[in-house]
Amino acid sequence: MGVSVDSGNKSGKKPLNADLNLVPYIDLLTCMVAFLLITAVWSQLARLNIHQKGQGQAGEDTPPEKVFKLIVLVNGDGFNLVADQDQQPIPKKGESYDFEKLSDELKKIKDSHPDKTDIQVASEDTIKFDTLIRTMDAAMTARFPDVSLIDSGGAGI
Amino acid sequence: MPIHAPHAQLFNSVKLEVAKAKLGHEGRKSSYAALNLVAYIDMMTMLVIFLLMSFSATGEILFVQKNIVLPDAQNWTDLERAPVIGVSKDVVTLDGAQVATADELMKDSATGDFKIAELHDKLVTLKNNYKLLHPSEEFNGIAIIQSDKNVEFKMLKKIMYSVAVAGYQNVNFAVVPKAKGGGAAPAP
């Protein structure tokens, strides 16, 4: 392997073909490949950020009657969307939960209450974790970033 | 005595022409061959670029346990260093050490107390250690629950209660990040 600049053999001069010394480059590449392979993270994981309301935070200083309560109750039949005094059941579609309709309804509520950022997801004991994660994910997609997960008994519905 | 111009005297004593040619390496190619390294360097460069693109400076915080299948979510944030509570269908672990079994958690408590004593005590110890080691930093109260997607909420609520009682108010759930429609992960 070489760099052909000009072949000066005909005029009797020294040839200008020069071989590049690739050994340091190959060494560097080999070291980098070894280092990156050792430090590689093959399983990319992330976290769903849940703002668990602790004791003393739930009531805060705002009088309870002025707080717009938004709760998604997850039960065996589907969702029950509680927006202040209104309750809207969102039944299952066949065997699966209707996340699309839940997301649409939550987006409508967000449009009518743009300052509202918190939402509670209340679950019954038998609900699978996957369903809860998808429910909380739907709530976050509908621009309610402060999601808290509570027991359905504590929702006060 | 005549004077001859100097020339190669090698193998003059050998009479056989064939043997002379053999010994003098006449007509043979050089045994040195140049290796073509272009393909090798190309491959190494591609490998380095690929590995650099998938490089994570934070390292591996969570190890996926073989009996836990994580759910996926779109609105994820990056992981942070925090105590990891693994919840499978059989056992509950804290940083790899078993703290409770699923059978214990699925039973209804006679006293109505949801607290898992061993998990609570270990989390309190970890919290105290953090405060001792980082006296100038505020404790962020983050705990990561790495739960199987088929675990029921009945188990989870006891774990979440124990975690909250131990002083960890920010309970996060480990998920597999799912690509969303072009948006970035929301800020915490």
Coordinates of C-alpha atoms in Angstrom, one line a residue:
Chain A
M1 CA 0.0 0.0 0.0
G2 CA 1.5 3.3 -0.9
V3 CA 1.0 6.8 -2.0
S4 CA 1.7 7.3 -5.7
V5 CA 2.8 10.9 -6.2
D6 CA 4.9 10.4 -9.3
S7 CA 7.0 7.7 -10.7
G8 CA 10.4 9.2 -11.0
N9 CA 12.3 6.1 -12.1
K10 CA 12.6 7.1 -15.7
S11 CA 14.7 10.2 -15.0
G12 CA 17.0 8.3 -12.6
K13 CA 15.7 10.1 -9.5
K14 CA 14.7 8.3 -6.4
P15 CA 11.1 7.0 -6.6
L16 CA 8.5 9.1 -4.9
N17 CA 6.3 6.2 -3.9
A18 CA 6.2 6.0 -0.2
D19 CA 4.6 3.4 2.1
L20 CA 2.4 4.8 4.9
N21 CA 3.2 3.3 8.2
L22 CA -0.2 2.0 9.3
V23 CA 0.9 0.1 12.3
P24 CA 0.2 2.9 14.9
Y25 CA -3.2 3.5 13.3
I26 CA -4.1 -0.2 13.5
D27 CA -2.9 -0.2 17.1
L28 CA -5.1 2.7 18.0
L29 CA -8.1 1.2 16.3
T30 CA -7.6 -2.1 18.1
C31 CA -7.3 -0.4 21.4
M32 CA -10.4 1.6 20.8
V33 CA -12.4 -1.4 19.7
A34 CA -11.3 -3.3 22.8
F35 CA -12.2 -0.5 25.2
L36 CA -15.5 0.2 23.6
L37 CA -16.5 -3.5 23.6
I38 CA -15.7 -3.8 27.3
T39 CA -17.6 -0.6 28.2
A40 CA -20.5 -1.2 25.8
V41 CA -24.0 -1.2 27.3
W42 CA -26.1 -3.7 25.4
S43 CA -29.4 -3.3 27.2
Q44 CA -30.7 0.2 27.1
L45 CA -33.1 0.8 30.0
A46 CA -34.8 3.9 31.2
R47 CA -37.2 4.9 33.9
L48 CA -40.7 6.3 34.2
N49 CA -40.6 9.2 36.5
I50 CA -43.4 9.0 39.0
H51 CA -44.1 11.8 41.5
Q52 CA -45.4 10.0 44.5
K53 CA -47.3 12.4 46.7
G54 CA -46.0 11.9 50.2
Q55 CA -47.5 12.7 53.5
G56 CA -48.0 16.4 54.0
Q57 CA -47.9 17.1 50.2
A58 CA -51.3 15.7 49.2
G59 CA -53.3 18.5 50.8
E60 CA -50.7 21.3 50.6
D61 CA -52.1 24.7 51.4
T62 CA -54.8 24.8 48.8
P63 CA -58.3 24.3 50.1
P64 CA -59.5 20.9 48.9
E65 CA -62.7 22.3 47.3
K66 CA -60.6 24.4 44.9
V67 CA -58.4 21.6 43.6
F68 CA -59.5 20.1 40.3
K69 CA -59.3 16.4 41.0
L70 CA -58.3 14.2 38.1
I71 CA -58.1 10.5 38.7
V72 CA -57.9 7.5 36.3
L73 CA -59.2 4.5 38.1
V74 CA -58.0 1.2 36.5
N75 CA -60.3 -1.8 37.3
G76 CA -61.1 -5.1 35.8
D77 CA -63.7 -3.7 33.4
G78 CA -61.6 -0.8 32.0
F79 CA -60.9 2.7 33.1
N80 CA -63.0 5.2 35.0
L81 CA -61.9 8.7 34.3
V82 CA -62.8 11.0 37.2
A83 CA -62.6 14.7 36.4
D84 CA -63.7 16.6 39.5
Q85 CA -67.3 15.6 39.9
D86 CA -67.7 13.9 36.5
Q87 CA -67.1 10.2 36.0
Q88 CA -66.6 8.7 32.6
P89 CA -66.2 5.0 32.3
I90 CA -64.0 3.8 29.4
P91 CA -64.8 0.1 29.1
K92 CA -62.3 -2.5 27.6
K93 CA -62.2 -3.2 23.9
G94 CA -62.6 -6.9 23.9
E95 CA -59.9 -8.2 26.2
S96 CA -57.6 -5.2 26.1
Y97 CA -57.8 -1.8 27.7
D98 CA -58.8 1.2 25.4
F99 CA -55.7 3.3 25.8
E100 CA -56.4 5.4 22.7
K101 CA -59.7 6.6 24.0
L102 CA -58.2 7.3 27.4
S103 CA -55.5 9.3 25.8
D104 CA -58.0 11.3 23.7
E105 CA -60.2 12.0 26.8
L106 CA -57.2 13.1 28.8
K107 CA -56.0 15.4 26.0
K108 CA -59.5 17.0 25.9
I109 CA -59.3 17.6 29.7
K110 CA -55.8 19.1 29.3
D111 CA -57.0 21.4 26.6
S112 CA -59.8 22.7 28.9
H113 CA -57.4 22.9 31.9
P114 CA -54.0 23.8 30.5
D115 CA -52.5 24.6 34.0
K116 CA -53.3 21.2 35.3
T117 CA -50.2 19.0 35.4
D118 CA -50.9 16.3 38.0
I119 CA -53.0 13.2 37.7
Q120 CA -53.6 10.2 39.9
V121 CA -53.7 6.7 38.6
A122 CA -55.7 4.5 41.1
S123 CA -55.4 0.8 40.7
E124 CA -57.2 -2.3 41.9
D125 CA -55.1 -5.1 43.4
T126 CA -55.4 -7.4 40.4
I127 CA -54.2 -5.0 37.7
K128 CA -51.0 -6.0 36.0
F129 CA -48.0 -3.8 36.1
D130 CA -47.9 -3.5 32.3
T131 CA -51.4 -2.0 32.3
L132 CA -50.4 0.5 34.9
I133 CA -47.3 1.6 33.0
R134 CA -49.2 2.0 29.8
T135 CA -51.9 4.0 31.7
M136 CA -49.3 6.3 33.2
D137 CA -47.5 6.6 29.9
A138 CA -50.8 7.6 28.2
A139 CA -51.3 10.3 30.9
M140 CA -47.8 11.6 30.4
T141 CA -48.4 11.7 26.6
A142 CA -51.5 13.8 27.3
R143 CA -49.2 16.4 29.0
F144 CA -49.8 15.4 32.6
P145 CA -46.2 14.9 33.7
D146 CA -46.9 14.7 37.5
V147 CA -48.3 11.2 37.7
S148 CA -48.8 9.5 41.0
L149 CA -49.8 5.9 41.5
I150 CA -52.2 5.1 44.3
D151 CA -54.4 2.3 45.6
S152 CA -58.0 2.5 44.4
G153 CA -59.1 2.4 48.1
G154 CA -57.2 5.6 48.7
A155 CA -58.6 7.5 45.7
G156 CA -61.8 8.4 47.7
I157 CA -64.1 7.8 44.7
Chain B
M1 CA 48.5 -14.1 -14.3
P2 CA 45.7 -12.3 -16.1
I3 CA 43.7 -9.8 -14.1
H4 CA 39.9 -10.4 -14.2
A5 CA 37.3 -7.9 -13.4
P6 CA 35.6 -8.8 -10.2
H7 CA 32.3 -10.6 -10.5
A8 CA 30.2 -13.0 -8.6
Q9 CA 32.0 -16.1 -7.7
L10 CA 29.2 -17.9 -6.1
F11 CA 28.6 -21.5 -6.9
N12 CA 31.3 -21.7 -9.5
S13 CA 32.5 -24.9 -8.1
V14 CA 29.0 -26.5 -8.6
K15 CA 29.0 -28.1 -12.0
L16 CA 25.3 -29.0 -12.4
E17 CA 23.3 -26.1 -13.9
V18 CA 20.1 -27.2 -12.2
A19 CA 21.7 -27.3 -8.8
K20 CA 23.3 -23.9 -9.4
A21 CA 19.9 -22.4 -10.3
K22 CA 18.4 -23.9 -7.2
L23 CA 21.1 -22.6 -4.9
G24 CA 21.1 -19.2 -6.4
H25 CA 17.3 -18.8 -6.2
E26 CA 17.1 -17.9 -9.8
G27 CA 13.7 -17.5 -11.3
R28 CA 11.9 -17.6 -7.9
K29 CA 9.6 -14.9 -6.6
S30 CA 10.5 -13.2 -3.4
S31 CA 9.0 -14.9 -0.4
Y32 CA 8.0 -11.5 1.1
A33 CA 4.3 -10.5 0.3
A34 CA 2.7 -7.3 1.1
L35 CA -0.6 -7.7 3.1
N36 CA -3.5 -5.7 1.8
L37 CA -4.7 -4.0 5.0
V38 CA -7.3 -1.7 3.4
A39 CA -10.2 -4.1 4.1
Y40 CA -9.0 -4.7 7.6
I41 CA -8.8 -1.0 8.4
D42 CA -12.2 -0.3 6.8
M43 CA -13.8 -3.0 9.0
M44 CA -12.1 -1.6 12.2
T45 CA -13.1 1.9 11.4
M46 CA -16.7 0.9 10.9
L47 CA -16.6 -1.1 14.2
V48 CA -15.2 1.9 16.1
I49 CA -17.9 4.2 14.7
F50 CA -20.7 1.8 15.6
L51 CA -19.4 1.3 19.1
L52 CA -18.9 5.0 19.6
M53 CA -22.5 5.7 18.6
S54 CA -23.8 3.2 21.1
F55 CA -21.4 4.3 23.8
S56 CA -23.0 5.3 27.1
A57 CA -21.0 7.4 29.4
T58 CA -23.1 6.5 32.4
G59 CA -22.4 2.8 32.2
E60 CA -24.7 0.0 33.0
I61 CA -26.9 1.0 36.0
L62 CA -29.5 -1.7 35.7
F63 CA -28.9 -5.3 34.8
V64 CA -31.9 -7.1 33.4
Q65 CA -32.7 -10.1 35.5
K66 CA -33.6 -13.2 33.5
N67 CA -37.0 -13.7 35.1
I68 CA -38.1 -10.1 34.7
V69 CA -39.7 -8.8 31.5
L70 CA -39.9 -5.1 31.6
P71 CA -42.8 -3.1 30.1
D72 CA -42.0 -0.4 27.5
A73 CA -42.9 3.3 27.7
Q74 CA -42.6 6.3 25.5
N75 CA -42.2 9.0 28.2
W76 CA -39.0 7.8 29.7
T77 CA -36.0 9.6 31.3
D78 CA -32.5 8.4 31.8
L79 CA -31.6 6.2 34.7
E80 CA -29.8 7.5 37.8
R81 CA -27.8 5.7 40.4
A82 CA -30.3 4.6 43.0
P83 CA -31.3 1.5 45.0
V84 CA -32.9 -1.0 42.6
I85 CA -35.8 -3.2 43.8
G86 CA -36.3 -6.1 41.5
V87 CA -39.8 -7.6 41.5
S88 CA -40.3 -10.9 39.7
K89 CA -43.3 -13.2 40.0
D90 CA -41.4 -15.2 42.7
V91 CA -39.2 -12.9 44.7
V92 CA -38.4 -9.3 45.6
T93 CA -34.8 -8.3 45.7
L94 CA -32.9 -5.2 46.7
D95 CA -29.7 -4.7 44.7
G96 CA -29.7 -8.4 44.0
A97 CA -30.3 -9.7 47.5
Q98 CA -33.6 -11.3 48.3
V99 CA -35.8 -9.4 50.8
A100 CA -39.2 -11.0 50.4
T101 CA -41.0 -13.7 48.4
A102 CA -44.1 -13.2 46.3
D103 CA -46.1 -15.6 48.5
E104 CA -45.5 -13.4 51.5
L105 CA -46.7 -10.4 49.7
M106 CA -49.8 -11.9 48.1
K107 CA -51.1 -12.9 51.5
D108 CA -53.4 -10.4 53.2
S109 CA -51.7 -9.0 56.2
A110 CA -53.4 -9.8 59.5
T111 CA -52.5 -6.5 61.0
G112 CA -53.2 -4.5 57.9
D113 CA -49.6 -3.3 57.8
F114 CA -48.1 -3.3 54.3
K115 CA -44.5 -2.7 55.4
I116 CA -41.9 -5.2 54.3
A117 CA -39.6 -5.1 57.3
E118 CA -36.4 -6.4 55.6
L119 CA -36.8 -4.1 52.6
H120 CA -37.6 -1.1 54.8
D121 CA -34.6 -1.7 57.1
K122 CA -32.1 -2.1 54.2
L123 CA -33.4 1.0 52.4
V124 CA -33.1 3.0 55.6
T125 CA -29.5 1.8 56.0
L126 CA -28.8 2.8 52.4
K127 CA -30.3 6.2 53.0
N128 CA -28.2 6.7 56.1
N129 CA -25.1 5.6 54.3
Y130 CA -25.8 8.1 51.5
K131 CA -26.2 10.9 54.0
L132 CA -23.0 10.0 55.8
L133 CA -21.0 9.7 52.6
H134 CA -22.5 12.9 51.0
P135 CA -23.1 15.3 53.9
S136 CA -23.2 18.3 51.6
E137 CA -25.7 16.9 49.2
E138 CA -29.4 16.7 49.6
F139 CA -30.9 13.2 49.6
N140 CA -32.9 12.9 46.4
G141 CA -35.1 10.0 47.6
I142 CA -35.1 8.1 44.3
A143 CA -35.7 4.3 44.3
I144 CA -36.1 2.4 41.1
I145 CA -38.5 -0.5 41.0
Q146 CA -37.6 -3.0 38.3
S147 CA -40.8 -5.1 38.0
D148 CA -42.0 -7.8 35.7
K149 CA -44.8 -6.7 33.5
N150 CA -47.2 -9.4 34.8
V151 CA -46.8 -8.6 38.5
E152 CA -50.0 -7.5 40.2
F153 CA -50.5 -4.2 41.9
K154 CA -51.2 -6.0 45.2
M155 CA -47.5 -6.8 45.4
L156 CA -46.4 -3.5 44.1
K157 CA -48.4 -1.4 46.6
K158 CA -46.7 -3.1 49.5
I159 CA -43.3 -2.5 48.0
M160 CA -44.1 1.1 47.2
Y161 CA -45.5 1.6 50.7
S162 CA -42.3 0.2 52.3
V163 CA -40.2 2.3 50.0
A164 CA -42.1 5.5 50.9
V165 CA -42.0 4.8 54.6
A166 CA -38.2 4.3 54.4
G167 CA -38.0 7.9 53.1
Y168 CA -37.8 7.4 49.3
Q169 CA -40.5 9.7 47.9
N170 CA -39.5 9.4 44.3
V171 CA -40.4 6.0 43.1
N172 CA -39.4 5.3 39.6
F173 CA -40.2 2.3 37.4
A174 CA -37.7 0.8 35.1
V175 CA -38.9 0.5 31.5
V176 CA -37.7 -0.4 28.1
P177 CA -37.6 2.9 26.2
K178 CA -39.9 2.9 23.2
A179 CA -39.4 5.3 20.3
K180 CA -42.0 7.9 20.2
G181 CA -43.3 10.1 17.4
G182 CA -40.3 12.4 17.2
G183 CA -40.4 14.0 20.6
A184 CA -37.7 13.9 23.1
A185 CA -38.1 12.6 26.6
P186 CA -39.8 15.1 28.9
A187 CA -37.7 16.8 31.5
P188 CA -38.3 15.4 35.0

